[in-house]
Amino acid sequence: MTIAASRIEEKLFQNRYLVDSGRAHIKVRPHEKPSANLRALTRVCPAQCYELNDKGQVEITADGCMECGTCRVLCEASGEIEWNYPRGGFGVLFKFG
Amino acid sequence: MIEEKFDAIVVGAGMSGNAAAYTMASHGLKVLQLERGEYAGSKNVQGAIMYANMLEKIIPDFRDDAPLERHLVEQRLWVMDDTSHTGIHYRSDDFNEAKPNRYTIIRAQFDKWFSRKVREAGATVLCETTVTELIRDAKDKVVGVRTDRTGGEIFADVVVLAEGVSGLLGTRAGLREMPKPKSVALAVKEMHFLPEEVIEQRFGLKAGEGCVIEAVGTISRGMAGLGFVYTNKESISLGIGCLVSDFAATMESPYVLLDALKSHPSIRPLIAGSEVKEYAAHLIPEGGYKAIPQLFGDGWVVVGDAAQLNNAVHREGSNLAMTSGRIAAEAIMQLKSRMRPMTRQNLVLYKIMLDNSFVIKDLKKYKDLPALLHTNSRNFFTTYPQLMSQAAQNFMRVDGTPKIDKEKASTAAFIKARSRWGLLSDAVRLVFAWR
Ligand SMILES: Cc1cc2nc3c(=O)[nH]c(=O)nc-3n(C[C@H](O)[C@H](O)[C@H](O)COP(=O)(O)OP(=O)(O)OC[C@H]3O[C@@H](n4cnc5c(N)ncnc54)[C@H](O)[C@@H]3O)c2cc1C
Ligand code: SF4
């Protein structure tokens, strides 16, 4: 797990982002216990934006987000997350895509 | 933001949006195109193989200045287990033709070029602008859009939703459902840079020629998925995608899968010594024909990935996107020239024209395949690849065992793993789904 975690940072480091500070485009709603899908995001998000805190709840840091939409498909309908695009021009900027 | 009213607003500057905007603008319509990225292509990800015929129908002389990487002369399909691959290769010098059929491209560069063509054709293109909402009139007809720019209400006769697979606008407005986890794949991809000559040497290519590898098997760890290796001029695009529903069920990490693919003994030597310059992720619509939503309504049409127009069996998406964008534009132009309003009754013309094209015909042909592969993924993506590899190795290894015994052993292995009935039913269902 820790090996994958350090590798993902290396991967994301190659990418270009324009982070819209203070305006996270994805939010996790407060919860007691995460659902199976929400917990799965800690493994399935390709940028590893989701992590478990020590209370067993899921938190997000969306800075490395590649706006793929996977978490939206899994957790928006149930209301567990709130998903939006970053403001125009912000977010990931693929050089090659 | 903009006072005037447009004939059409196109949301998105990907393959489908650019095709639609270019077609309408070059025929004199007043077109506004809105793109949330800093430049067209900055949010887009593709393998990427681009099919010339569909672009030729929009920009016949695209070869003069489009950023193309290599034209394809060889395609390999690899069935992989952990240490080997069994492959079908097709290579032909016929593909070295004056107007090649397929090219690899780099999406960010290609989209920038396409977007420049759209501007040259006379459309107004605004980047760094996210459309946040559709504006509807009292009768619920879509009459324009709101954006995240100040004072951002803009009006048009028709809105072309070319917003890609996530399709936030259309799904939020209730025009179609959000994609289901089982009808979208998550793909991750890296760009590996190597000198041109090294790529040509490793894949056996002459300057300008390209080779692609598509790979299935244990690399997707029992999930329905596909890996790919595409040669660009001086880089290799490498990635893997699996269904989101499978990812959620197995809790596999996509980047772990990608790293495993890169270190597979059949792939590793192809990218050895490369410099990785980007890591990307994107969804691909995989639901096929049965996942296609309502395609038109009062004041709107939907094109490309947003409409799930993607042929997962043949790895074609950009060409269906370009074609649906062009056809939507042609339908709108026809209605406009006959002075017909952009109502649901009239815009059905888009669907009629699309139904008659290869886009819907191809998707219809494979309408049962997604369900079959998804419910049977372990057999198709793990068991059979392993069996194939064992059978191939058995066949090649010369060790004094009589050939007849080898054949029997391979057959027995297949039957043991899946039973005669299981094999037969998989085969029959596959044939019917493929027909
Ligand atoms: C890894 C991968 C490999 C692929 N390989 C191939 C291949 O080899 N060959 C092939 O033919 N196809 C391939 N595809 C599929 C192909 O990329 C898509 O089918 C194609 O890009 C769809 O085009 P589109 O215009 O519908 O959507 P997109 O290209 O996704 O464009 C949508 C555009 O809309 C913009 N947008 C979205 N919402 C808004 C908004 N609210 N406001 C403003 N702008 C907005 C986005 O920023 C984006 O530019 C691949 C896809 C992936 C992910
Ligand atoms: S959109 Fe994709 S990259 Fe961004 S947080 Fe969700 S799963 Fe992760």
Coordinates of C-alpha atoms and ligand atoms in Angstrom, one line a residue:
Chain A
M1 CA 0.0 0.0 0.0
T2 CA 2.7 2.5 1.0
I3 CA 4.7 1.6 -2.1
A4 CA 1.7 2.4 -4.3
A5 CA 1.1 5.6 -2.4
S6 CA 4.6 6.9 -3.1
R7 CA 4.4 5.9 -6.7
I8 CA 1.1 7.6 -7.3
E9 CA 2.6 10.9 -6.1
E10 CA 5.5 10.5 -8.5
K11 CA 3.0 9.8 -11.3
L12 CA 0.9 12.9 -10.5
F13 CA 4.0 15.0 -10.2
Q14 CA 4.5 14.7 -14.0
N15 CA 1.1 16.3 -14.7
R16 CA 0.2 20.0 -15.0
Y17 CA -2.5 21.4 -12.7
L18 CA -4.0 24.8 -12.1
V19 CA -5.4 24.4 -8.6
D20 CA -8.3 26.7 -7.7
S21 CA -7.3 27.1 -4.1
G22 CA -10.1 27.2 -1.6
R23 CA -12.7 25.9 -4.1
A24 CA -12.6 22.1 -4.0
H25 CA -14.7 20.8 -6.8
I26 CA -15.5 17.5 -5.1
K27 CA -16.7 17.2 -1.5
V28 CA -17.5 14.1 0.6
R29 CA -20.6 14.6 2.7
P30 CA -20.2 14.1 6.5
H31 CA -20.9 10.4 7.4
E32 CA -20.5 8.0 10.2
K33 CA -19.5 4.9 8.3
P34 CA -18.7 4.9 4.6
S35 CA -20.7 2.7 2.2
A36 CA -18.9 0.0 0.3
N37 CA -18.6 2.2 -2.8
L38 CA -17.3 5.1 -0.9
R39 CA -14.7 2.9 0.8
A40 CA -13.8 1.5 -2.6
L41 CA -12.8 4.9 -3.8
T42 CA -9.8 4.8 -1.5
R43 CA -8.4 2.1 -3.8
V44 CA -10.2 2.9 -7.1
C45 CA -9.6 6.6 -7.6
P46 CA -6.7 6.7 -10.1
A47 CA -5.2 9.8 -8.4
Q48 CA -5.7 8.4 -4.9
C49 CA -7.6 11.5 -3.8
Y50 CA -9.6 9.6 -1.3
E51 CA -8.2 8.4 2.0
L52 CA -9.5 6.9 5.3
N53 CA -9.0 9.0 8.4
D54 CA -8.3 7.5 11.8
K55 CA -12.0 7.5 12.6
G56 CA -12.7 5.2 9.6
Q57 CA -14.3 8.0 7.5
V58 CA -13.4 8.8 4.0
E59 CA -11.8 12.2 3.2
I60 CA -10.9 13.8 -0.1
T61 CA -8.0 16.0 -1.2
A62 CA -8.9 16.8 -4.8
D63 CA -5.7 18.5 -5.8
G64 CA -4.4 15.6 -8.0
C65 CA -7.8 14.9 -9.4
M66 CA -7.8 14.1 -13.2
E67 CA -11.6 14.7 -13.4
C68 CA -12.2 11.2 -14.7
G69 CA -15.7 11.0 -13.1
T70 CA -15.3 7.5 -11.6
C71 CA -16.2 8.7 -8.1
R72 CA -19.2 10.5 -9.4
V73 CA -20.5 7.4 -11.2
L74 CA -20.0 5.4 -8.0
C75 CA -21.1 7.8 -5.2
E76 CA -23.1 10.8 -6.5
A77 CA -26.5 9.1 -6.9
S78 CA -26.4 8.0 -3.2
G79 CA -25.6 11.6 -2.2
E80 CA -22.3 10.6 -0.5
I81 CA -20.3 13.0 -2.6
E82 CA -20.9 16.3 -4.3
W83 CA -19.2 16.5 -7.7
N84 CA -18.6 19.4 -10.0
Y85 CA -16.1 20.4 -12.6
P86 CA -13.5 22.9 -11.5
R87 CA -14.1 26.5 -12.8
G88 CA -13.3 27.0 -16.4
G89 CA -9.5 26.8 -17.0
F90 CA -8.7 25.2 -13.6
G91 CA -7.9 21.6 -12.7
V92 CA -5.8 19.1 -14.7
L93 CA -4.3 20.3 -17.9
F94 CA -3.2 17.4 -20.1
K95 CA -0.2 18.1 -22.3
F96 CA -0.7 14.9 -24.3
G97 CA -4.0 13.4 -23.1
Chain B
M1 CA -21.3 38.0 -21.6
I2 CA -22.4 37.8 -25.3
E3 CA -25.5 39.7 -26.4
E4 CA -26.2 38.3 -29.8
K5 CA -28.2 35.1 -30.4
F6 CA -26.6 32.1 -32.1
D7 CA -27.9 29.6 -34.5
A8 CA -26.2 26.9 -32.4
I9 CA -24.2 26.6 -29.2
V10 CA -21.9 23.6 -29.0
V11 CA -20.8 22.5 -25.5
G12 CA -17.4 20.9 -25.6
A13 CA -14.4 21.0 -27.9
G14 CA -13.6 17.3 -28.1
M15 CA -14.0 15.1 -31.2
S16 CA -17.7 15.4 -31.5
G17 CA -18.0 19.0 -30.6
N18 CA -15.3 20.1 -33.0
A19 CA -16.9 18.0 -35.8
A20 CA -20.3 19.6 -35.2
A21 CA -19.0 23.2 -34.8
Y22 CA -16.8 22.9 -37.9
T23 CA -19.5 21.5 -40.1
M24 CA -22.0 24.2 -39.1
A25 CA -19.6 27.1 -39.1
S26 CA -18.1 26.2 -42.5
H27 CA -21.7 26.3 -43.9
G28 CA -22.3 29.8 -42.7
L29 CA -24.2 29.1 -39.4
K30 CA -23.5 31.4 -36.5
V31 CA -21.9 29.1 -34.0
L32 CA -20.6 29.5 -30.4
Q33 CA -18.5 26.7 -28.9
L34 CA -17.7 26.6 -25.2
E35 CA -14.9 24.5 -23.7
R36 CA -14.1 24.3 -20.0
G37 CA -10.4 23.5 -20.6
E38 CA -7.6 26.1 -20.9
Y39 CA -7.4 25.0 -24.6
A40 CA -9.3 22.4 -26.6
G41 CA -7.8 19.0 -25.6
S42 CA -6.5 20.0 -22.2
K43 CA -9.2 17.7 -20.6
N44 CA -9.2 14.9 -23.1
V45 CA -7.6 11.5 -23.1
Q46 CA -7.4 8.9 -25.8
G47 CA -5.3 5.9 -26.7
A48 CA -5.2 7.0 -29.5
I49 CA -6.1 5.7 -32.9
M50 CA -7.7 8.1 -35.3
Y51 CA -9.7 6.8 -38.3
A52 CA -9.0 8.8 -41.4
N53 CA -12.2 8.2 -43.3
M54 CA -14.5 9.9 -40.7
L55 CA -12.3 12.9 -40.5
E56 CA -12.0 13.1 -44.3
K57 CA -15.7 13.5 -44.5
I58 CA -15.4 16.6 -42.4
I59 CA -12.0 18.1 -43.5
P60 CA -11.0 16.3 -46.7
D61 CA -7.4 17.7 -46.8
F62 CA -6.6 17.1 -43.1
R63 CA -3.4 15.3 -43.9
D64 CA -1.9 18.6 -45.0
D65 CA -1.5 20.1 -41.6
A66 CA -3.1 17.8 -38.9
P67 CA -0.7 16.6 -36.2
L68 CA -0.5 12.9 -37.0
E69 CA 2.0 10.6 -35.4
R70 CA 2.3 7.3 -37.4
H71 CA 0.0 5.5 -39.8
L72 CA -0.7 2.0 -38.8
V73 CA 0.7 -1.0 -40.7
E74 CA 0.5 -3.6 -38.0
Q75 CA -2.0 -4.6 -35.3
R76 CA -1.3 -7.2 -32.7
L77 CA -3.9 -8.8 -30.4
W78 CA -2.3 -10.4 -27.4
V79 CA -3.9 -12.9 -25.0
M80 CA -1.8 -12.8 -21.8
D81 CA -1.1 -14.7 -18.7
D82 CA 1.4 -13.7 -16.1
T83 CA 4.5 -14.6 -18.0
S84 CA 3.5 -15.0 -21.6
H85 CA 1.4 -13.8 -24.5
T86 CA -0.3 -15.7 -27.3
G87 CA -0.8 -13.3 -30.3
I88 CA -2.4 -12.7 -33.5
H89 CA -0.5 -10.2 -35.7
Y90 CA -1.7 -8.6 -38.8
R91 CA 0.7 -6.6 -40.8
S92 CA 0.4 -5.5 -44.4
D93 CA 2.3 -3.3 -46.7
D94 CA -1.0 -2.3 -48.3
F95 CA -1.4 0.1 -45.4
N96 CA 1.5 2.0 -46.7
E97 CA -0.9 3.8 -49.1
A98 CA -1.0 7.4 -50.3
K99 CA -3.9 8.2 -48.0
P100 CA -3.5 5.9 -45.0
N101 CA -6.5 4.5 -43.2
R102 CA -5.6 4.8 -39.5
Y103 CA -3.1 7.0 -37.6
T104 CA -2.0 7.3 -34.0
I105 CA -2.5 10.8 -32.6
I106 CA -1.8 12.8 -29.4
R107 CA -5.2 14.1 -28.4
A108 CA -4.1 17.4 -26.8
Q109 CA -2.3 18.4 -29.9
F110 CA -4.9 17.0 -32.3
D111 CA -7.7 18.8 -30.5
K112 CA -5.8 22.1 -30.6
W113 CA -5.4 21.7 -34.4
F114 CA -9.1 20.8 -34.9
S115 CA -10.1 23.8 -32.7
R116 CA -8.0 26.1 -34.9
K117 CA -9.9 24.8 -37.9
V118 CA -13.2 25.5 -36.2
R119 CA -12.1 29.1 -35.6
E120 CA -10.9 29.5 -39.1
A121 CA -14.3 28.2 -40.3
G122 CA -15.9 31.2 -38.5
A123 CA -17.1 29.9 -35.2
T124 CA -16.7 31.8 -32.0
V125 CA -14.7 29.5 -29.6
L126 CA -14.5 30.4 -25.9
C127 CA -12.2 28.2 -23.7
E128 CA -11.9 28.3 -19.9
T129 CA -15.7 28.5 -19.8
T130 CA -17.7 25.8 -18.0
V131 CA -21.3 25.6 -19.0
T132 CA -23.2 25.2 -15.7
E133 CA -26.8 25.0 -16.8
L134 CA -29.2 24.8 -19.7
I135 CA -31.7 27.6 -20.0
R136 CA -35.3 26.5 -20.8
D137 CA -38.3 28.6 -21.8
A138 CA -41.8 28.3 -20.4
K139 CA -42.5 25.3 -22.6
D140 CA -39.4 23.5 -21.4
K141 CA -37.5 24.0 -24.7
V142 CA -33.8 24.5 -24.3
V143 CA -33.0 28.0 -25.5
G144 CA -29.5 28.6 -24.3
V145 CA -26.9 28.1 -21.6
R146 CA -25.5 29.6 -18.4
T147 CA -21.7 29.6 -17.8
D148 CA -19.4 30.2 -14.9
R149 CA -18.4 33.5 -16.5
T150 CA -20.1 36.7 -15.1
G151 CA -23.3 37.6 -16.8
G152 CA -23.1 34.3 -18.6
E153 CA -26.5 33.8 -20.3
I154 CA -26.3 33.0 -24.0
F155 CA -29.1 32.1 -26.3
A156 CA -29.3 29.9 -29.4
D157 CA -31.9 28.0 -31.5
V158 CA -30.3 24.7 -30.6
V159 CA -27.7 23.4 -28.2
V160 CA -25.4 20.5 -29.2
L161 CA -24.3 18.6 -26.1
A162 CA -20.8 17.3 -27.0
E163 CA -19.8 17.2 -23.3
G164 CA -18.2 13.7 -23.3
V165 CA -18.8 10.6 -21.2
S166 CA -19.5 12.3 -17.8
G167 CA -22.1 14.5 -19.4
L168 CA -22.9 16.5 -16.3
L169 CA -25.2 19.0 -18.0
G170 CA -27.5 16.6 -19.7
T171 CA -27.7 14.3 -16.7
R172 CA -28.4 17.1 -14.3
A173 CA -31.1 18.5 -16.6
G174 CA -32.7 15.1 -16.6
L175 CA -32.3 14.6 -20.4
R176 CA -30.6 11.3 -19.8
E177 CA -29.4 9.1 -16.9
M178 CA -26.0 9.2 -15.4
P179 CA -23.8 6.4 -16.8
K180 CA -24.0 3.3 -14.7
P181 CA -20.8 1.7 -13.1
K182 CA -21.3 -1.3 -15.4
S183 CA -21.5 0.7 -18.6
V184 CA -18.3 2.7 -18.2
A185 CA -14.7 1.7 -18.0
L186 CA -12.0 3.6 -16.2
A187 CA -8.8 3.7 -18.2
V188 CA -5.4 4.9 -17.0
K189 CA -2.6 5.8 -19.4
E190 CA 1.0 6.9 -19.4
M191 CA 3.1 8.6 -22.1
H192 CA 6.5 7.0 -22.5
F193 CA 9.1 8.9 -24.5
L194 CA 11.8 7.2 -26.5
P195 CA 13.9 8.3 -29.5
E196 CA 12.1 7.7 -32.8
E197 CA 14.7 5.2 -34.1
V198 CA 14.4 3.1 -30.9
I199 CA 10.7 2.8 -31.3
E200 CA 11.1 1.8 -35.0
Q201 CA 13.7 -0.7 -34.1
R202 CA 11.7 -2.3 -31.3
F203 CA 8.5 -2.7 -33.3
G204 CA 10.1 -3.4 -36.6
L205 CA 8.9 -0.2 -38.3
K206 CA 10.2 2.2 -41.0
A207 CA 9.9 6.0 -40.5
G208 CA 6.2 7.0 -40.2
E209 CA 4.9 3.5 -39.8
G210 CA 3.1 2.5 -36.6
C211 CA 2.1 -0.6 -34.7
V212 CA -0.5 -1.1 -32.1
I213 CA -1.0 -3.8 -29.5
E214 CA -4.3 -4.6 -27.7
A215 CA -4.0 -7.0 -24.8
V216 CA -6.5 -9.0 -22.8
G217 CA -5.9 -11.6 -20.1
T218 CA -4.8 -11.9 -16.6
I219 CA -3.5 -8.3 -16.8
S220 CA -7.0 -7.2 -15.8
R221 CA -7.1 -9.6 -12.8
G222 CA -10.5 -11.1 -13.6
M223 CA -12.1 -7.9 -14.5
A224 CA -13.5 -7.1 -17.9
G225 CA -10.7 -5.0 -19.3
L226 CA -8.2 -4.3 -22.0
G227 CA -4.6 -3.1 -22.1
F228 CA -3.0 -1.2 -25.0
V229 CA 0.4 -0.1 -26.4
Y230 CA 0.3 2.4 -29.2
T231 CA 3.3 3.8 -31.0
N232 CA 3.6 7.5 -31.6
K233 CA 6.4 9.2 -33.4
E234 CA 8.7 9.5 -30.4
S235 CA 6.5 8.2 -27.6
I236 CA 4.5 5.1 -26.6
S237 CA 1.0 5.4 -25.2
L238 CA 0.4 2.6 -22.8
G239 CA -2.6 2.0 -20.6
I240 CA -5.3 -0.3 -19.3
G241 CA -9.0 0.1 -18.7
C242 CA -11.6 -2.0 -16.8
L243 CA -15.2 -1.6 -15.9
V244 CA -15.9 0.7 -13.0
S245 CA -18.3 -1.8 -11.5
D246 CA -15.5 -4.4 -11.5
F247 CA -13.1 -2.0 -10.0
A248 CA -15.5 -1.2 -7.2
A249 CA -16.2 -4.9 -6.6
T250 CA -12.5 -6.0 -6.5
M251 CA -11.1 -2.8 -5.0
E252 CA -8.1 -3.1 -7.4
S253 CA -6.1 0.1 -7.8
P254 CA -5.8 1.2 -11.5
Y255 CA -2.3 2.5 -11.1
V256 CA -1.2 -0.9 -9.6
L257 CA -2.7 -2.6 -12.6
L258 CA -0.8 -0.1 -14.9
D259 CA 2.5 -0.7 -13.2
A260 CA 2.0 -4.5 -13.4
L261 CA 1.3 -4.2 -17.1
K262 CA 4.5 -2.2 -17.6
S263 CA 6.5 -4.8 -15.8
H264 CA 5.0 -7.7 -17.7
P265 CA 7.8 -9.6 -19.4
S266 CA 6.2 -9.1 -22.8
I267 CA 5.8 -5.4 -22.4
R268 CA 8.8 -4.3 -20.3
P269 CA 11.4 -4.6 -23.2
L270 CA 9.2 -2.4 -25.4
I271 CA 9.4 0.6 -23.0
A272 CA 12.7 0.0 -21.4
G273 CA 14.6 3.2 -20.8
S274 CA 11.7 5.5 -21.6
E275 CA 11.0 8.7 -19.9
V276 CA 7.4 9.0 -18.6
K277 CA 5.9 12.5 -19.0
E278 CA 2.3 12.2 -18.2
Y279 CA -0.2 10.0 -16.3
A280 CA -3.9 10.4 -17.3
A281 CA -7.2 8.9 -16.4
H282 CA -10.6 9.0 -18.2
L283 CA -13.8 7.0 -18.5
I284 CA -14.9 5.2 -21.7
P285 CA -18.5 4.4 -22.5
E286 CA -18.9 0.6 -22.8
G287 CA -22.6 0.0 -22.5
G288 CA -23.1 -0.2 -26.2
Y289 CA -26.4 -0.1 -28.1
K290 CA -28.6 -0.7 -25.1
A291 CA -27.1 2.2 -23.1
I292 CA -27.8 4.8 -25.8
P293 CA -30.0 7.5 -24.3
Q294 CA -32.6 9.8 -25.8
L295 CA -30.6 11.6 -28.5
F296 CA -32.7 14.7 -29.1
G297 CA -35.4 16.9 -27.6
D298 CA -36.8 20.4 -27.8
G299 CA -33.9 22.6 -28.6
W300 CA -31.1 20.1 -28.0
V301 CA -29.2 17.1 -29.4
V302 CA -26.5 14.9 -27.8
V303 CA -23.5 13.5 -29.7
G304 CA -20.4 11.4 -29.1
D305 CA -19.5 9.9 -25.7
A306 CA -22.2 11.8 -23.9
A307 CA -24.6 9.7 -25.9
Q308 CA -22.6 6.5 -25.2
L309 CA -21.8 6.2 -28.9
N310 CA -18.7 4.1 -28.4
N311 CA -17.8 0.8 -29.9
A312 CA -15.9 -1.0 -27.1
V313 CA -15.5 -4.2 -29.2
H314 CA -13.5 -2.5 -31.9
R315 CA -12.0 0.2 -29.7
E316 CA -13.6 2.9 -31.8
G317 CA -14.9 6.1 -30.2
S318 CA -13.4 9.1 -31.8
N319 CA -14.8 8.2 -35.2
L320 CA -18.3 7.7 -33.8
A321 CA -18.0 11.0 -32.0
M322 CA -16.9 12.8 -35.1
T323 CA -19.6 11.2 -37.3
S324 CA -22.4 11.9 -34.8
G325 CA -21.2 15.5 -34.5
R326 CA -21.2 15.9 -38.3
I327 CA -24.6 14.3 -38.7
A328 CA -26.2 16.4 -36.0
A329 CA -24.8 19.5 -37.7
E330 CA -26.2 18.3 -41.0
A331 CA -29.6 17.7 -39.6
I332 CA -29.6 21.1 -37.9
M333 CA -28.5 22.7 -41.2
Q334 CA -31.3 21.0 -43.1
L335 CA -33.9 22.2 -40.7
K336 CA -32.5 25.7 -40.8
S337 CA -32.5 25.9 -44.6
R338 CA -36.2 24.7 -44.6
M339 CA -36.9 27.4 -41.9
R340 CA -38.1 24.7 -39.5
P341 CA -37.9 25.3 -35.7
M342 CA -35.5 23.2 -33.6
T343 CA -38.3 21.2 -31.9
R344 CA -38.3 17.6 -30.8
Q345 CA -40.6 16.7 -33.8
N346 CA -38.1 18.2 -36.2
L347 CA -34.8 17.2 -34.6
V348 CA -35.8 13.5 -34.9
L349 CA -34.2 14.0 -38.3
Y350 CA -30.8 13.6 -36.5
K351 CA -31.8 10.2 -35.1
I352 CA -33.1 9.0 -38.5
M353 CA -29.8 10.0 -40.2
L354 CA -27.7 8.5 -37.4
D355 CA -29.7 5.2 -37.5
N356 CA -28.8 5.0 -41.2
S357 CA -25.1 5.4 -40.6
F358 CA -22.4 3.0 -39.5
V359 CA -22.5 4.4 -36.0
I360 CA -25.8 2.8 -34.9
K361 CA -25.5 -0.1 -37.3
D362 CA -22.2 -1.2 -35.7
L363 CA -23.4 -0.7 -32.1
K364 CA -26.6 -2.7 -32.9
K365 CA -24.5 -5.6 -34.2
Y366 CA -22.9 -6.1 -30.8
K367 CA -25.8 -5.2 -28.6
D368 CA -25.6 -8.4 -26.5
L369 CA -21.8 -8.5 -26.2
P370 CA -21.3 -6.1 -23.2
A371 CA -23.6 -8.0 -21.0
L372 CA -22.0 -11.3 -21.9
L373 CA -18.5 -10.2 -21.2
H374 CA -19.5 -8.4 -18.0
T375 CA -21.3 -11.4 -16.5
N376 CA -18.6 -13.8 -17.6
S377 CA -15.5 -11.7 -17.1
R378 CA -13.5 -14.2 -15.0
N379 CA -13.8 -16.9 -17.8
F380 CA -13.0 -14.6 -20.7
F381 CA -10.3 -12.5 -19.0
T382 CA -8.5 -15.0 -16.7
T383 CA -9.5 -18.7 -17.3
Y384 CA -9.3 -18.8 -21.1
P385 CA -6.2 -16.7 -21.4
Q386 CA -4.4 -19.0 -18.9
L387 CA -5.6 -22.1 -20.8
M388 CA -4.6 -20.7 -24.1
S389 CA -1.2 -20.0 -22.9
Q390 CA -0.7 -23.4 -21.4
A391 CA -1.9 -25.1 -24.6
A392 CA 0.5 -23.0 -26.6
Q393 CA 3.4 -23.7 -24.4
N394 CA 2.5 -27.4 -24.4
F395 CA 2.4 -27.3 -28.2
M396 CA 5.8 -25.6 -28.5
R397 CA 7.8 -27.4 -25.8
V398 CA 9.6 -30.4 -27.3
D399 CA 10.1 -32.9 -24.6
G400 CA 9.5 -36.4 -26.0
T401 CA 5.8 -36.5 -25.1
P402 CA 3.8 -37.8 -28.1
K403 CA 1.9 -35.0 -29.8
I404 CA -1.4 -36.9 -29.4
D405 CA -1.0 -36.9 -25.7
K406 CA -0.2 -33.2 -25.7
E407 CA -3.4 -32.5 -27.6
K408 CA -5.4 -34.6 -25.2
A409 CA -3.9 -32.8 -22.2
S410 CA -4.8 -29.4 -23.6
T411 CA -8.4 -30.4 -24.3
A412 CA -8.7 -32.0 -20.9
A413 CA -7.4 -28.8 -19.2
F414 CA -10.1 -26.8 -21.0
I415 CA -12.8 -29.2 -19.9
K416 CA -11.6 -29.4 -16.4
A417 CA -11.6 -25.6 -16.0
R418 CA -15.0 -24.9 -17.6
S419 CA -16.7 -28.3 -18.2
R420 CA -17.9 -29.3 -21.7
W421 CA -21.2 -27.6 -21.1
G422 CA -19.6 -24.4 -19.9
L423 CA -17.3 -24.3 -22.9
L424 CA -20.1 -24.9 -25.3
S425 CA -22.4 -22.4 -23.8
D426 CA -19.7 -19.7 -23.7
A427 CA -18.9 -20.4 -27.4
V428 CA -22.5 -20.3 -28.5
R429 CA -23.2 -17.1 -26.6
L430 CA -20.1 -15.5 -27.9
V431 CA -21.1 -16.4 -31.5
F432 CA -24.6 -15.1 -31.1
A433 CA -23.4 -11.9 -29.4
W434 CA -20.8 -11.3 -32.2
R435 CA -23.2 -12.1 -35.1
Ligands
LIG1 C1 -7.8 5.7 -22.6 C2 -8.7 5.9 -23.8 C3 -8.4 5.3 -25.0 C4 -9.2 5.5 -26.2 N1 -8.7 5.0 -27.4 C5 -9.4 5.3 -28.5 C6 -8.9 5.0 -29.7 O1 -7.8 4.5 -29.9 N2 -9.6 5.3 -30.8 C7 -10.9 5.9 -30.7 O2 -11.5 6.1 -31.8 N3 -11.4 6.2 -29.6 C8 -10.7 6.0 -28.4 N4 -11.2 6.4 -27.2 C9 -12.5 7.0 -27.2 C10 -12.5 8.5 -27.6 O3 -11.5 9.2 -26.8 C11 -13.8 9.1 -27.3 O4 -14.8 8.4 -27.9 C12 -13.9 10.5 -27.9 O5 -13.0 11.4 -27.3 C13 -15.3 11.1 -27.6 O6 -15.4 12.4 -28.1 P1 -16.4 13.4 -27.5 O7 -16.3 14.7 -28.2 O8 -17.8 12.8 -27.4 O9 -16.0 13.7 -26.0 P2 -14.6 14.3 -25.4 O10 -13.5 14.1 -26.4 O11 -14.5 13.7 -24.1 O12 -14.9 15.9 -25.3 C14 -15.8 16.4 -24.4 C15 -15.4 17.9 -24.3 O13 -16.4 18.6 -23.6 C16 -15.8 19.5 -22.6 N5 -16.9 19.7 -21.6 C17 -17.5 18.8 -20.9 N6 -18.4 19.4 -20.1 C18 -18.4 20.7 -20.3 C19 -19.1 21.9 -19.8 N7 -20.0 21.7 -18.9 N8 -18.7 23.1 -20.3 C20 -17.7 23.2 -21.2 N9 -17.0 22.2 -21.7 C21 -17.4 21.0 -21.3 C22 -14.6 18.7 -22.1 O14 -13.7 19.5 -21.5 C23 -14.1 18.1 -23.4 O15 -13.2 18.9 -24.1 C24 -10.4 6.2 -26.1 C25 -10.8 6.7 -24.8 C26 -9.9 6.6 -23.7 C27 -10.3 7.2 -22.4
SF4_2 S1 -12.8 12.3 -10.6 FE1 -11.5 10.6 -10.8 S2 -9.5 11.4 -10.2 FE2 -11.0 12.8 -9.5 S3 -11.3 12.2 -7.4 FE3 -12.9 11.2 -8.6 S4 -12.1 9.2 -9.1 FE4 -10.4 10.5 -8.4

